[in-house]
Amino acid sequence: MLTLLLMALAAAPISDSLDRGVSEELARERAEALSAVRYDLAFTVPVSRQQPVEGTLRLTVTLATPRRIVIDFSAPRERIRSVRVGDDAVVPQFVEDHLIIPAATTRSGDNRITIEFTAGDEALNRNDDFLYTLFVPARAHLTFPCFDQPDLKARYTLSLDVPAGWETVANGPEAGRETSGDRIHVRFGETRPLPTYLFGFVAGKFSIERATRNGRQMRMFHRETDAAKVARNRDALFDLHASALAWLEDYTAIPYPFEKLDFILIPSFQFGGMEHAGAILYNSASLMLDESATQNQLLNRASTIAHEAAHMWFGDLVTMRWFNDVWMKEVFANFMAAKIVNPSFPTVNHELRFLLSNYPDAYSVDRTAGTNPIRQTLTNLNDAGQLYGPIIYEKAPIVMRQLEMVVGERPFRDGLREYLKKYAFGNATWLDLIRILDAKTPDNLAAWSRAWVEERGRPEFTTGLRLTKNNTIQRLALTMNDPLRRGLVWPQRMRVTLGYADSQKELAVYANTRETVVREAAGMPRPLYVLPSGGGLGYGLFLLDEESIRYLLANMAHVGDALTRGAAWVTLWDNVLEGRVAPGAFIDGAIHALPDESDEQNTQRVLAYVSRAFWRYLPREERAARAPALEAALRAGIERANNTSLKSAWFSAFRDDVLTADGVSWLERIWRRDEKIPGLPFVETDEIDMAMELAVREAPGWQQILQTQLDRTQNPDRKARFAFVMPALSADPQVREQAFDRFRQLENRRREPWVAESLAYLNHPLREADAERFIRPGLELLAEIQRTGDIFFPSNWTASLLWGHRTPGAAAIVRDFLAQELAYPERLRWTVLSGADDLFRAAELSAR
Ligand SMILES: [Zn+2]
């Protein structure tokens, strides 16, 4: 069947239709037919960024039989200057963003294709005196003609012709250079096999630091002008790279796979880092730290470096076959980074950090009707951006930790070694890895992977506790349900915590069937609470029994360790959303417990939950009734906090949640600088936030407050942003309507964070009733927003549009929209369903 299909493809006429971007079908066809791909690339970079970058490509590719060769290149007709196959000039065919070399001009064996072209600027990140490429996930074809898919790995030979005084760095080592006049010509040695998204180069005015660690010379390219700052950071940066590489060589039993390692610090880089093989790019600000750097910043820096270093094996040496497995490389990089870095930061509660930075965000999507599996289908690389979200970033790490626990630490490492060795310099899928690991465990990993990775959603757990006459446990069991009724079971290691007056018992269980009996519990005294998410381990919705809920809400301060408390709060919040805990009772419990909370991570998380309960789940009258007590508790928290970051967390919660006239006027005095909070200095961004919160509350003189803040703001970017958001804060509904109508034009949506902030204020809970008129048109714009915006914009837009709404009427608008849009793209439908989850729940609770 497969062979027949491929023959049909090979025989297809060249006029065959081709999609824009790289479709899965095109990628498969090319991966089958093409081999031994080599790119010999030369770029000439002019001194002025207004002048185009010109390029020449000498492409070598081996064919089994003569056939058409489809090459990706954006706007090919305008940018191609000449094409030759061998020594013959060829007129290619142009379809969408492809150019097609006709079958008649090709032959079996090696084909040499020479293309002269003008490079597009979109992926070149050109600045006045430097540029850097960023081709992930499939943007190389915006710059040069190529096969822009991850499983056609190729060797690259690069030469760059740049203005004198510029430095250059690329994946391969420098092989030679000539200077002539005001130009330098640099040649780089041929690389090992790489996918297009990992090929890259940087050119421009940079300073270079060099150091040797463990016998390896490394270079750091940077543009920092503060010499003291460079001197303070340079050794630490080289050391962090060296220790990460050494750790990874040991763990993988594979020496660093590339010829050399350089790293380049880019000002205002889009990401934290990008793992170009042998030439890692970083955001300069997160690596070059100030003297005042916090423990958290140091931990984040070390984690970023370890993450990118891990990619040299996970992603670069072995690459996913298709971008539906992009999550794998990201999860492995984080997983390794935690192993490498965490032991050097003993004062941080890493398990709590893992819990709070992954579970709540993963649940925020996985509990909704709009959730998606970790592994998704992807029919065209143009849509690769839509794969990203909390399921990849936050659920996948939880799943990977479970996998290691199920397989065992040693066998897991051995499995990874085997996988890296077997697929070195090639490609592999998630299923290839699962097959290797499956051989190392009696568990059925294919079934395990289906529930966790291939399907969407999370399990639902209930506990059954039976007591004997003399009040000891006769039987404790966990029941696991699939709320989507597919009969799935999510095998997982869990710890069930039994709470007593001044101690806890943690019982380890492996839940791999519908019912799991906690055998160890039998005979133990009756507990005050049962928490199946103990140790922050279990993943799912844990429906707590009433007695446990009551005890935890009243006595969280007596729960002995921070990790159990963190897990209990995350679980209690889920029970709020399920209607089993009243939002007001949750707020009371938090106010009662927080003064005794010793871990700042828990305080931050609980304050965020309180804010959500307050705005999204309390009816208006109850909100007003509870405001004085909440504000008093938050102000007490500000006073009590013994460090700046904790003080700031309490203050931010006050600023966002304040509702009473007294509270608002205190906030205003702070904003006017009439009153100070000892130990909490404010910077420009803090005052901007305060002014906006005052305005949306229509504090007396709100117009003057906004105008004063605009005048006060010094930083030009922040000033422009504030001016943009201002109309959304107006008390005049007509001004707000205009503020919304702006977003219909693409040019008014370019600054996406500005738009999201404006939209969120337009739909603030205090404007709920008036803002209902924005819901329908906001949803109607979503499809266009997805087409024209960045990858996270559709979900941010939806979240900002819906966060302030909680009525059944608002919920009906969303449901009606989805019901009428029958042909709505499935992924966008999911975005709406996820974004509307709180609204649906709140509406349902209020209708009860
Ligand atoms: Zn990464």
CSV table of C-alpha atoms in Angstrom, one decimal, residues 129-309:
chain,number,residue,atom,x,y,z
A,129,ASP,CA,26.0,46.5,13.2
A,130,PHE,CA,25.1,42.9,13.7
A,131,LEU,CA,22.7,40.2,12.5
A,132,TYR,CA,21.9,36.6,13.7
A,133,THR,CA,19.9,33.9,12.1
A,134,LEU,CA,17.0,32.2,13.9
A,135,PHE,CA,15.5,29.4,11.7
A,136,VAL,CA,13.4,27.4,14.2
A,137,PRO,CA,10.9,25.8,13.5
A,138,ALA,CA,11.0,26.1,9.6
A,139,ARG,CA,12.2,29.6,8.8
A,140,ALA,CA,15.5,28.8,7.0
A,141,HIS,CA,13.6,29.0,3.7
A,142,LEU,CA,12.9,32.6,4.3
A,143,THR,CA,16.7,33.1,4.0
A,144,PHE,CA,18.0,30.5,1.5
A,145,PRO,CA,16.6,27.7,-0.7
A,146,CYS,CA,16.6,24.5,1.2
A,147,PHE,CA,14.7,21.4,2.3
A,148,ASP,CA,13.2,23.0,5.4
A,149,GLN,CA,12.3,19.9,7.4
A,150,PRO,CA,14.0,18.3,10.4
A,151,ASP,CA,14.6,14.8,9.0
A,152,LEU,CA,16.7,15.8,6.0
A,153,LYS,CA,19.9,16.4,7.9
A,154,ALA,CA,22.7,17.9,5.8
A,155,ARG,CA,26.3,18.9,6.0
A,156,TYR,CA,26.9,22.7,5.6
A,157,THR,CA,29.9,24.6,4.3
A,158,LEU,CA,29.5,28.3,4.9
A,159,SER,CA,31.4,31.3,3.8
A,160,LEU,CA,30.5,34.9,4.9
A,161,ASP,CA,31.6,38.1,3.2
A,162,VAL,CA,31.2,40.9,5.8
A,163,PRO,CA,32.3,44.4,6.5
A,164,ALA,CA,35.8,44.8,8.0
A,165,GLY,CA,35.7,45.0,11.8
A,166,TRP,CA,32.8,42.5,12.0
A,167,GLU,CA,33.2,39.2,13.8
A,168,THR,CA,31.6,36.0,12.6
A,169,VAL,CA,30.6,32.7,14.2
A,170,ALA,CA,28.8,29.7,12.8
A,171,ASN,CA,28.2,26.0,13.6
A,172,GLY,CA,31.5,24.8,12.1
A,173,PRO,CA,35.0,26.0,13.1
A,174,GLU,CA,36.6,28.8,11.1
A,175,ALA,CA,38.7,27.4,8.3
A,176,GLY,CA,40.3,30.5,6.9
A,177,ARG,CA,39.9,34.2,6.2
A,178,GLU,CA,41.1,36.8,3.8
A,179,THR,CA,40.8,40.6,4.1
A,180,SER,CA,40.5,42.8,1.1
A,181,GLY,CA,39.9,46.5,1.4
A,182,ASP,CA,36.9,47.1,3.7
A,183,ARG,CA,35.7,43.5,3.5
A,184,ILE,CA,36.5,40.2,5.2
A,185,HIS,CA,35.9,36.8,3.7
A,186,VAL,CA,35.5,34.0,6.3
A,187,ARG,CA,35.2,30.3,5.5
A,188,PHE,CA,33.9,27.7,7.9
A,189,GLY,CA,34.7,24.0,8.0
A,190,GLU,CA,32.0,21.5,7.0
A,191,THR,CA,29.5,20.7,9.8
A,192,ARG,CA,28.3,17.4,11.0
A,193,PRO,CA,24.8,16.5,9.8
A,194,LEU,CA,22.3,19.1,11.0
A,195,PRO,CA,18.6,19.9,10.3
A,196,THR,CA,17.9,23.4,8.8
A,197,TYR,CA,16.5,24.7,12.1
A,198,LEU,CA,19.9,24.2,13.9
A,199,PHE,CA,22.0,25.7,11.2
A,200,GLY,CA,22.9,29.3,12.0
A,201,PHE,CA,25.4,32.1,12.0
A,202,VAL,CA,26.1,35.5,13.6
A,203,ALA,CA,28.0,38.4,12.2
A,204,GLY,CA,28.7,41.9,13.5
A,205,LYS,CA,30.5,44.0,16.0
A,206,PHE,CA,31.1,41.7,19.0
A,207,SER,CA,33.7,41.4,21.7
A,208,ILE,CA,35.1,37.9,22.2
A,209,GLU,CA,36.2,36.3,25.4
A,210,ARG,CA,38.2,33.1,25.3
A,211,ALA,CA,38.7,30.4,27.9
A,212,THR,CA,39.8,26.8,28.1
A,213,ARG,CA,38.0,24.3,30.3
A,214,ASN,CA,38.6,20.6,30.5
A,215,GLY,CA,40.9,20.9,27.5
A,216,ARG,CA,38.3,22.5,25.3
A,217,GLN,CA,38.6,26.1,24.1
A,218,MET,CA,35.3,28.0,24.2
A,219,ARG,CA,34.5,31.5,23.0
A,220,MET,CA,31.9,34.0,24.2
A,221,PHE,CA,30.7,36.6,21.8
A,222,HIS,CA,29.0,39.6,23.4
A,223,ARG,CA,28.2,43.3,23.0
A,224,GLU,CA,28.3,44.4,26.7
A,225,THR,CA,30.2,47.7,27.1
A,226,ASP,CA,30.4,47.5,30.9
A,227,ALA,CA,33.9,45.9,31.3
A,228,ALA,CA,33.4,45.3,35.0
A,229,LYS,CA,30.1,43.4,34.3
A,230,VAL,CA,31.9,41.2,31.7
A,231,ALA,CA,34.8,40.6,34.1
A,232,ARG,CA,32.3,39.6,36.9
A,233,ASN,CA,30.4,37.2,34.7
A,234,ARG,CA,32.8,35.6,32.3
A,235,ASP,CA,34.4,32.9,34.4
A,236,ALA,CA,31.1,31.8,35.8
A,237,LEU,CA,29.6,31.5,32.2
A,238,PHE,CA,32.5,29.4,31.0
A,239,ASP,CA,32.4,27.3,34.1
A,240,LEU,CA,28.7,26.7,33.8
A,241,HIS,CA,29.0,25.5,30.2
A,242,ALA,CA,32.0,23.3,31.1
A,243,SER,CA,30.3,21.6,34.0
A,244,ALA,CA,27.1,21.0,32.1
A,245,LEU,CA,29.0,19.4,29.2
A,246,ALA,CA,31.0,17.3,31.6
A,247,TRP,CA,27.9,16.1,33.3
A,248,LEU,CA,26.2,15.3,30.0
A,249,GLU,CA,29.2,13.4,28.7
A,250,ASP,CA,29.1,11.3,31.8
A,251,TYR,CA,25.3,10.7,31.8
A,252,THR,CA,25.0,10.0,28.1
A,253,ALA,CA,28.4,8.2,27.8
A,254,ILE,CA,28.8,10.1,24.5
A,255,PRO,CA,31.5,12.8,24.1
A,256,TYR,CA,30.3,16.2,23.1
A,257,PRO,CA,29.1,15.6,19.6
A,258,PHE,CA,30.3,18.7,17.8
A,259,GLU,CA,33.6,20.2,16.8
A,260,LYS,CA,33.6,23.2,19.0
A,261,LEU,CA,31.4,25.2,21.3
A,262,ASP,CA,30.9,29.0,21.1
A,263,PHE,CA,28.1,31.0,22.7
A,264,ILE,CA,26.8,34.3,21.7
A,265,LEU,CA,25.0,36.8,23.9
A,266,ILE,CA,22.4,38.7,22.0
A,267,PRO,CA,20.8,41.9,23.4
A,268,SER,CA,16.9,41.6,23.5
A,269,PHE,CA,17.0,38.0,22.1
A,270,GLN,CA,13.5,36.6,21.4
A,271,PHE,CA,14.0,33.4,23.6
A,272,GLY,CA,16.0,32.5,26.6
A,273,GLY,CA,18.4,30.6,24.4
A,274,MET,CA,18.6,28.7,21.1
A,275,GLU,CA,20.6,25.6,20.7
A,276,HIS,CA,22.4,26.0,17.3
A,277,ALA,CA,24.8,23.2,17.2
A,278,GLY,CA,28.2,24.5,18.4
A,279,ALA,CA,27.0,28.1,18.5
A,280,ILE,CA,24.4,28.7,21.2
A,281,LEU,CA,22.5,32.0,21.2
A,282,TYR,CA,21.4,33.5,24.5
A,283,ASN,CA,19.5,36.5,25.7
A,284,SER,CA,22.3,38.6,27.1
A,285,ALA,CA,20.3,40.1,30.0
A,286,SER,CA,19.7,36.7,31.6
A,287,LEU,CA,23.3,35.6,31.5
A,288,MET,CA,25.2,38.9,32.3
A,289,LEU,CA,23.9,39.4,35.8
A,290,ASP,CA,24.3,42.4,38.1
A,291,GLU,CA,25.9,42.2,41.5
A,292,SER,CA,22.5,42.3,43.2
A,293,ALA,CA,21.4,39.1,41.4
A,294,THR,CA,19.0,37.0,43.4
A,295,GLN,CA,19.3,33.3,44.1
A,296,ASN,CA,16.5,32.8,41.7
A,297,GLN,CA,18.2,34.6,38.9
A,298,LEU,CA,21.4,32.6,39.4
A,299,LEU,CA,19.4,29.4,39.4
A,300,ASN,CA,17.6,30.5,36.2
A,301,ARG,CA,20.8,31.3,34.5
A,302,ALA,CA,22.4,28.0,35.4
A,303,SER,CA,19.3,26.2,34.2
A,304,THR,CA,19.2,28.0,30.9
A,305,ILE,CA,22.8,27.1,30.2
A,306,ALA,CA,22.3,23.5,31.2
A,307,HIS,CA,19.2,23.4,29.1
A,308,GLU,CA,20.9,24.5,25.9
A,309,ALA,CA,23.9,22.3,26.6
